[in-house]
C-alpha positions as MATLAB code, in Angstrom:
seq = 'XXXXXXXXXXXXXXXXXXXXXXXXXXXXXXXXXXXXXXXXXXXXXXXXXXXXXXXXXXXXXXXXXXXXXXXXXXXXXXXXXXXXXXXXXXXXXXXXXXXXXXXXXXXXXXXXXXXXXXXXXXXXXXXXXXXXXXXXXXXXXXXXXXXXXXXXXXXXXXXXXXXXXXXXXXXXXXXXXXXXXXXXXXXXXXXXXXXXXXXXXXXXXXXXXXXXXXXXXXXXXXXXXXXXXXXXXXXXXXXXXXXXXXXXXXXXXXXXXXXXXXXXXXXXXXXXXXXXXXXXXXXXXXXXXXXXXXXXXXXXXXXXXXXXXXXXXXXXXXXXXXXXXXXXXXXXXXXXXXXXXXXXXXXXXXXXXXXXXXXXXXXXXXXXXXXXXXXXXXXXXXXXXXXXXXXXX';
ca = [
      78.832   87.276   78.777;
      76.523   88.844   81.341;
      79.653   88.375   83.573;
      81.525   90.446   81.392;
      79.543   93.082   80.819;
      78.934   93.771   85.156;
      82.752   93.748   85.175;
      82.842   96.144   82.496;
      80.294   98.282   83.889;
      80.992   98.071   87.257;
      80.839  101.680   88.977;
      82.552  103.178   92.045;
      79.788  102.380   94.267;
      80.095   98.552   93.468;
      84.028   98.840   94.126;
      83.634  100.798   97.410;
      80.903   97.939   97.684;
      83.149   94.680   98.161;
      86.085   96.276   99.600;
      83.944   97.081  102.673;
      82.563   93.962  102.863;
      86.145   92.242  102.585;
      86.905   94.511  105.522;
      84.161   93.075  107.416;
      84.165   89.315  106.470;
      88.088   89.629  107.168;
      88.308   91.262  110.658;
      85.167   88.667  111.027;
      87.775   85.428  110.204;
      90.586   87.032  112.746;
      87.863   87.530  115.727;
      86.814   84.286  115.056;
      89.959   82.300  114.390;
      90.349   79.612  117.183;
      86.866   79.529  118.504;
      84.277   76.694  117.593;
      82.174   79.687  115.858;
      84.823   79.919  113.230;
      83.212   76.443  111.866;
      79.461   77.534  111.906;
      80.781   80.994  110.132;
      82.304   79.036  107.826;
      79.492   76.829  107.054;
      76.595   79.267  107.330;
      78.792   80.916  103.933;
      78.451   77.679  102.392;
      74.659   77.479  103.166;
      74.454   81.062  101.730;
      76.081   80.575   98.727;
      73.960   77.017   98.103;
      71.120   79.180   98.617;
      72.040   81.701   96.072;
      72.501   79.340   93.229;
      69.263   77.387   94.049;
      68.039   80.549   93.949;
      69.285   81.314   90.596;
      68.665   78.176   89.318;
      65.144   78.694   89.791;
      65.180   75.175   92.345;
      61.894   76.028   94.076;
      61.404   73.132   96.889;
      65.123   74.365   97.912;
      64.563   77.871   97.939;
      61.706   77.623   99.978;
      63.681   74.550  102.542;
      66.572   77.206  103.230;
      63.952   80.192  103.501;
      62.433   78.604  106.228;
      65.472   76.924  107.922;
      67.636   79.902  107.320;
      65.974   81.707  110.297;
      65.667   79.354  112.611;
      69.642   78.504  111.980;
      70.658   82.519  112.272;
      68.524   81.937  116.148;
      70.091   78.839  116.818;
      73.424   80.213  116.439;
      73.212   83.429  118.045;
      72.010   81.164  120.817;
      74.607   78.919  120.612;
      77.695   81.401  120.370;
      76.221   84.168  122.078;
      79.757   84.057  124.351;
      81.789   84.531  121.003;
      79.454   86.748  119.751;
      79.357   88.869  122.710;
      83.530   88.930  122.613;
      83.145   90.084  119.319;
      81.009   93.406  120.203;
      83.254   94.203  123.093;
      86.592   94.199  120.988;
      84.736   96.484  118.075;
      83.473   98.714  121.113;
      84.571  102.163  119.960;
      84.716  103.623  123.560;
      88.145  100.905  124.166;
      89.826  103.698  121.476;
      89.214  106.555  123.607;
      90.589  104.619  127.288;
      86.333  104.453  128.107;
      86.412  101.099  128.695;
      85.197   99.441  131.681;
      87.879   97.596  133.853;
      90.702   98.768  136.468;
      93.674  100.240  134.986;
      96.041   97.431  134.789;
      98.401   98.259  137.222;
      95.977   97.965  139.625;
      94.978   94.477  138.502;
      98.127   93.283  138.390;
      98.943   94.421  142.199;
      95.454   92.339  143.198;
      96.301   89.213  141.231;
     100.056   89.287  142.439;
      98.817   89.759  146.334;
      96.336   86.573  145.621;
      99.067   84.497  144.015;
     101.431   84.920  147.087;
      99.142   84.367  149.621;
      97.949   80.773  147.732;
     101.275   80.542  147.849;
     101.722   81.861  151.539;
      99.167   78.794  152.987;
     100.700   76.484  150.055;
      97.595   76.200  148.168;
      98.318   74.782  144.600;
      96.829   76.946  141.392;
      97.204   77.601  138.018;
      96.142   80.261  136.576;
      96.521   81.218  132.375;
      97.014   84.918  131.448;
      95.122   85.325  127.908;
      97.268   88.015  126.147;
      96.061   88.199  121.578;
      95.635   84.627  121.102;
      92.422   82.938  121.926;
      93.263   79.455  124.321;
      89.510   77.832  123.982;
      90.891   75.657  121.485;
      93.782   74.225  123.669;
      92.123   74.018  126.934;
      89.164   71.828  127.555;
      86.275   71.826  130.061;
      86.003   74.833  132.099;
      82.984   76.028  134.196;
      82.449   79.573  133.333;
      82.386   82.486  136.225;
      82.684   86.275  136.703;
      85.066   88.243  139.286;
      88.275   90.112  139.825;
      91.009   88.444  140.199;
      91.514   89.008  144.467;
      93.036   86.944  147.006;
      89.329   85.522  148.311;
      88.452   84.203  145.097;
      91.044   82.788  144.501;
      91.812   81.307  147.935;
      87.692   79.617  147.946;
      88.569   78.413  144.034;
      91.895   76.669  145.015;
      91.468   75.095  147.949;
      90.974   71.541  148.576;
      87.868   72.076  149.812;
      86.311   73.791  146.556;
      84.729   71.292  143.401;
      86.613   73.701  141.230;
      90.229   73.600  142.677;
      91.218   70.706  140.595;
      91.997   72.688  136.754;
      93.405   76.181  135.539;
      92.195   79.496  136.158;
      90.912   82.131  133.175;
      91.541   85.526  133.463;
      90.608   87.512  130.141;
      90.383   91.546  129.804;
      91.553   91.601  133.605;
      88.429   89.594  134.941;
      87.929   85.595  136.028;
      86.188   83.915  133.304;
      86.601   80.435  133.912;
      87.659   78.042  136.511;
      88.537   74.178  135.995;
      89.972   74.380  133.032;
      92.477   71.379  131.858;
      95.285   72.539  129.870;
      97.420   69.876  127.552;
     100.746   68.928  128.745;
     103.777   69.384  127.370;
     105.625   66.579  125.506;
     109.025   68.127  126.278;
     111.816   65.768  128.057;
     114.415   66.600  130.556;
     112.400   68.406  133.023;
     112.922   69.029  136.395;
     112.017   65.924  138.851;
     109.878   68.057  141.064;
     107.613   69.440  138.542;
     104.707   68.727  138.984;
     101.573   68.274  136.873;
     100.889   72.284  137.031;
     104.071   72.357  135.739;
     103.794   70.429  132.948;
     100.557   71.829  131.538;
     101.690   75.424  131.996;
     104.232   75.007  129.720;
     102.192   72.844  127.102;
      99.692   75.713  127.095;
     102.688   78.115  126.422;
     103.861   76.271  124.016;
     100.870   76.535  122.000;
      99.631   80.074  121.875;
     101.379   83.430  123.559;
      99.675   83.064  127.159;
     101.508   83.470  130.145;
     100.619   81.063  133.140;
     101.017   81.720  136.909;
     102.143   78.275  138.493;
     101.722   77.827  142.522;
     103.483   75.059  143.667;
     101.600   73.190  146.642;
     104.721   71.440  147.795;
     107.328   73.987  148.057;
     105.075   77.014  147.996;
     106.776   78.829  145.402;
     105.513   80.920  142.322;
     106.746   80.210  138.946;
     105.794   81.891  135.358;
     105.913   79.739  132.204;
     105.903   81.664  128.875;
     106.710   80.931  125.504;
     107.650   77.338  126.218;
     109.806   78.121  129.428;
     109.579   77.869  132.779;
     110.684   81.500  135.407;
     111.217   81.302  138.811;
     110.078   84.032  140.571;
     111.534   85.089  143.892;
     109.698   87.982  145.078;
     106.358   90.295  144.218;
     107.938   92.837  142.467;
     108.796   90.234  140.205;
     105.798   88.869  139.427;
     104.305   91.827  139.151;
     107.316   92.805  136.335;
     106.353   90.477  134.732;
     102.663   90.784  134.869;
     102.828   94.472  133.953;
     104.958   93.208  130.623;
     102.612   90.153  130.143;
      99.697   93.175  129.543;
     100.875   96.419  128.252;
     100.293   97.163  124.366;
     103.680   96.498  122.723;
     105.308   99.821  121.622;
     105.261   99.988  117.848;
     108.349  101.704  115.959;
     107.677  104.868  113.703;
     107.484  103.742  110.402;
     106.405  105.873  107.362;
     103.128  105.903  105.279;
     105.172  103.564  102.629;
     106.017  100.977  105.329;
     102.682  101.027  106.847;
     100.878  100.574  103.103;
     103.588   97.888  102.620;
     102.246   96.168  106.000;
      98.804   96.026  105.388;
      98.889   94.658  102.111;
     101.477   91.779  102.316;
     100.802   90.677  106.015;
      98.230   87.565  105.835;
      97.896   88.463  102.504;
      96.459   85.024  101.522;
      94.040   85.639  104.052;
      93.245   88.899  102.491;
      92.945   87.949   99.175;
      90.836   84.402   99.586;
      88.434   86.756  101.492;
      88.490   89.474   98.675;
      87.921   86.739   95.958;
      85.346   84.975   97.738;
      83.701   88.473   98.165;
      84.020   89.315   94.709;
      82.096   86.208   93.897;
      78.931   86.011   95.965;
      79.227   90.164   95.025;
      78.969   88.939   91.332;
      75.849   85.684   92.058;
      73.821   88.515   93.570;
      74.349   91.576   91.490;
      74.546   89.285   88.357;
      70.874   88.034   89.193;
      68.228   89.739   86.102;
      64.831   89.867   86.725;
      65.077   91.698   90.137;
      62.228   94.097   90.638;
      61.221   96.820   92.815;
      57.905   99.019   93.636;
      58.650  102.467   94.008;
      55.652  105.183   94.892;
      56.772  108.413   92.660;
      54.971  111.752   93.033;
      54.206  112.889   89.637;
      56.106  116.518   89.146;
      52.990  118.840   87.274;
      54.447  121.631   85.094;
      53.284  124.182   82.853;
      50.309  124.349   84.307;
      48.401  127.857   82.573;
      48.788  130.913   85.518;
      44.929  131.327   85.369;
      43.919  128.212   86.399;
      44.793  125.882   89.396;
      43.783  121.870   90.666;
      41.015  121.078   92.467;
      42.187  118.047   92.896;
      44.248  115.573   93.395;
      46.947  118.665   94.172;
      49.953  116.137   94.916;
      49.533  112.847   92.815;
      51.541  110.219   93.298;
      51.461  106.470   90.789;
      53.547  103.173   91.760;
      56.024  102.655   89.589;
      57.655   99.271   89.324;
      61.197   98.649   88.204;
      63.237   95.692   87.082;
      66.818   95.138   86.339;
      70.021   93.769   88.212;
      69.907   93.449   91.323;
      73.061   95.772   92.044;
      70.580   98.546   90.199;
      67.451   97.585   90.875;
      68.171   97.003   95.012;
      69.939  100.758   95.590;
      66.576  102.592   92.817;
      64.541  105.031   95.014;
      61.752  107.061   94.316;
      64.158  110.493   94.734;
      66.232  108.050   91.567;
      62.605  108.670   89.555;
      61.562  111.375   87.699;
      57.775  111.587   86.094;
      56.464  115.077   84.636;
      53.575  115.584   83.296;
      52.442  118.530   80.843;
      49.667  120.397   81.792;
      49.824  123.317   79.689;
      46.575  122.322   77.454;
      44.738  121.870   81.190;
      40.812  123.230   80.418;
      37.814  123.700   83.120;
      36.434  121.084   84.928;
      37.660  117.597   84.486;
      40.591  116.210   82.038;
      41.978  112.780   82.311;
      45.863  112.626   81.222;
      48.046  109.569   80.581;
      50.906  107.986   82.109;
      53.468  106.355   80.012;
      56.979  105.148   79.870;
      57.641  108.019   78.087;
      56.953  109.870   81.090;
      59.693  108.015   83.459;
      63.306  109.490   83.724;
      65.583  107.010   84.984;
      68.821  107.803   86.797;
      70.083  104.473   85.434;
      69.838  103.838   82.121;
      70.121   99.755   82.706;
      66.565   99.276   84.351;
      63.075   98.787   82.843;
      60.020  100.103   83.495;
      57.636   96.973   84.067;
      54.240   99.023   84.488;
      52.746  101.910   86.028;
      49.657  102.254   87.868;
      47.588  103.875   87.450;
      47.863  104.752   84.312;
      45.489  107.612   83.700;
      45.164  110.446   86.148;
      41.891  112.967   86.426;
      42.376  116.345   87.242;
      39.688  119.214   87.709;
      40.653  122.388   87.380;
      39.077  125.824   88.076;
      39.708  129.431   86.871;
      41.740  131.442   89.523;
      39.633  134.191   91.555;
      40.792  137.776   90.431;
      42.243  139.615   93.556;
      40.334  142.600   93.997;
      42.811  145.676   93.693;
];
C-alpha cells in the first residue's frame, strides 16, 4: 500500500530524479565493462542494497557492521582501482569535447610510432605492440608492468631488445601514450596458418579476435612489419602503409546524417536490456529509500513578525529564529529547507515592555502537505517592546 501510494504521488522532481541516476549508473556499467572494477561495482550495489533493508528492517548490529565497514571499503577501493577510476575521469573530461585535450594530434603520433616500428624492424628487433581502439583489452591480456611515454623509436628500441627484462610480451599504447610493457596476449586457436608465424603472430591475431584492437607485429626473423585486425593477418610493405592504416586504426568513424526520429529510435532500442535492468534496478533502491517513514530533519526557521502596531517597535530579539523539526518520507523530508518553512507570528495586540507569545503547529506553513511537524523549540518567545520616539518636525 505505501508502495502504491509513492507511485501515485510521485512528482516531477522524483521522475527527473531516477532518470538521471539511470544515466549515471548506466554510462557507469559501459566505462566499466571489461575491467576487474566492474565486479567490486557490482558488489558494492549489493552491499548497498543489504544495507538498506537492514536498515529498514530496523537490524541494528548490521546497520552499525556496514556503517563502519562501508567506509573503509569506499577507501579500499578507490585505492585499489584508482587506474580505472582515473580512466573514468579522463573520458568524462569535458575539455576532450572542445579538442582541449592533452596529447599530439594523431597524425603526428602515428608518424612517431610508424618511424619506431621500422627501425625495430630495420635492426630486426622482434615486438608486438596492441593498438587499444573502444574496447578495453585488460581482460584478455595478462601480466603487464605498467609505464608512461610516447610511443618513439628509443623507447621502443631499449623495451624490445634482447637486452631489456621487458622485451619478452606486448606493448600498450592507449590515448596515443605507452601504458604497459610485457604484456602476454592469448593465442589464437585458428588452424592453417602460415609455417613461419611465429608466436607474435599467433597472439596478435588471438587478441584481434577478441576485441577491435589492432596489433603491430615485428618479425625478428625476416624483419618485416605485419598488422593483424579483426582476426586477420596484413602485410605491410612500406611506411605509408602502416601509417594508412594507423591513421584508420584512430580516427572517429564518420557517422551518417540521420534525423531526430532515427536518433530517438537509436538511443532507446540499442542495449536496451542494458538500459532497462539499470532503470528498474534504479527505480527500486529509488523506491527502499524514498519509501522509508520516519525520516526526520532539523531545520532553523526565522520567525516572519507581522502586524506589528506603527507606534511601537522590538527591543529585542529583532530577528528570532526557533528549530523546527520535520518528519516524513525520506523523498520529502531529505529535499525540506528552511526557505520550504513558513512561521508568522501576530503581533498586532504587542503592549509595552515585555510579552511572551506562543509557538504552535498552527503557526508552521508547510510547502508539502505530506510532512509532520514533530516539535518546535522553543516554544514561547519574549519580546519587549517600546513606544517609537516622535520625530521632531
Amino acid at each position: 500500500m505505501q508502495t502504491l501510494e509513492l507511485i501515485t504521488n510521485i512528482r516531477i522532481q522524483d521522475i527527473l530524479d531516477i532518470l538521471f541516476l539511470t544515466a549515471i549508473a548506466y554510462y557507469l556499467y559501459l566505462w566499466f565493462q571489461g575491467t576487474k572494477a566492474l565486479k567490486a561495482l557490482v558488489g558494492l550495489v549489493a552491499l548497498g542494497i543489504t544495507f538498506s533493508i537492514a536498515q529498514s528492517w530496523g537490524l541494528f548490529l548490521t546497520t552499525w557492521m556496514f556503517q563502519i565497514l562501508w567506509q573503509v571499503l569506499i577507501i579500499l577501493l578507490i585505492i585499489l582501482f584508482q587506474v580505472e577510476i582515473r580512466q573514468v575521469l579522463e573520458r568524462v573530461n569535458p575539455f576532450k569535447r572542445f579538442g582541449m585535450h592533452e596529447g599530439n594530434e594523431p597524425r603526428k603520433w602515428t608518424a612517431i610510432l610508424t618511424d619506431a616500428c621500422f627501425a625495430l624492424a630495420k635492426r630486426r628487433i622482434g615486438a608486438l605492440i596492441i593498438i587499444e581502439r573502444k574496447d578495453r583489452v585488460e581482460e584478455h591480456i595478462t601480466g603487464g608492468v605498467p609505464i608512461q611515454g610516447d610511443p618513439g623509436p628509443e623507447l621502443l628500441i631499449t623495451l624490445f631488445q634482447k637486452e631489456s627484462p621487458l622485451h619478452d610480451g606486448a606493448l600498450l599504447i592507449r590515448s596515443q601514450k605507452v601504458v604497459t610493457a610485457a604484456c602476454y596476449l592469448p593465442l589464437t586457436a585458428a588452424e592453417g596458418l602460415p609455417q613461419h608465424w611465429g608466436t607474435r603472430h599467433r597472439a596478435a591475431l588471438g587478441l584481434t579476435e577478441r576485441c577491435d584492437a589492432w596489433v603491430i607485429v615485428v618479425s625478428e626473423e625476416r624483419g618485416e612489419i605485419s598488422l593483424a585486425k579483426r582476426g586477420e593477418m596484413i602485410s605491410l610493405a612500406d611506411r605509408v602503409e602502416l601509417l594508412k592504416f594507423l591513421m584508420d586504426a584512430v580516427a572517429l568513424p564518420k557517422t551518417a546524417e540521420t534525423t531526430w526520429i532515427e536518433k530517438i529510435r537509436f538511443f532507446l532500442v540499442n542495449r536496451w536490456r542494458i538500459k532497462l535492468g539499470t532503470l528498474g534496478l534504479v527505480s527500486v533502491i529509488w523506491l527502499l529509500l524514498a519509501g522509508q517513514q520516519d525520516f526526520e530533519v532539523t531545520l532553523q526557521v526565522p520567525v516572519d513578525l507581522i502586524n506589528l502596531p506603527t507606534n511601537m517597535k522590538i527591543v529585542e530579539p529583532t530577528k528570532p529564529t526557533v528549530k523546527v523539526v520535520a518528519r516524513g518520507l525520506r523523498k520529502d523530508a531529505s529535499t525540506l529547507n528552511a526557505r520550504d518553512v513558513d512561521i508568522k507570528l501576530d503581533l498586532s495586540r504587542a503592549s509595552l515592555n515585555r510579552k511572551t507569545y506562543r509557538i504552535t503547529k498552527d503557526h508552521v506553513a508547510l510547502a508539502y502537505h505530506r510532512i509532520d511537524i514533530v516539535r518546535i523549540e522553543p516554544t514561547e518567545i519574549s519580546f519587549v517592546f517600546e513606544q517609537k520616539e516622535h520625530q521632531s518636525q
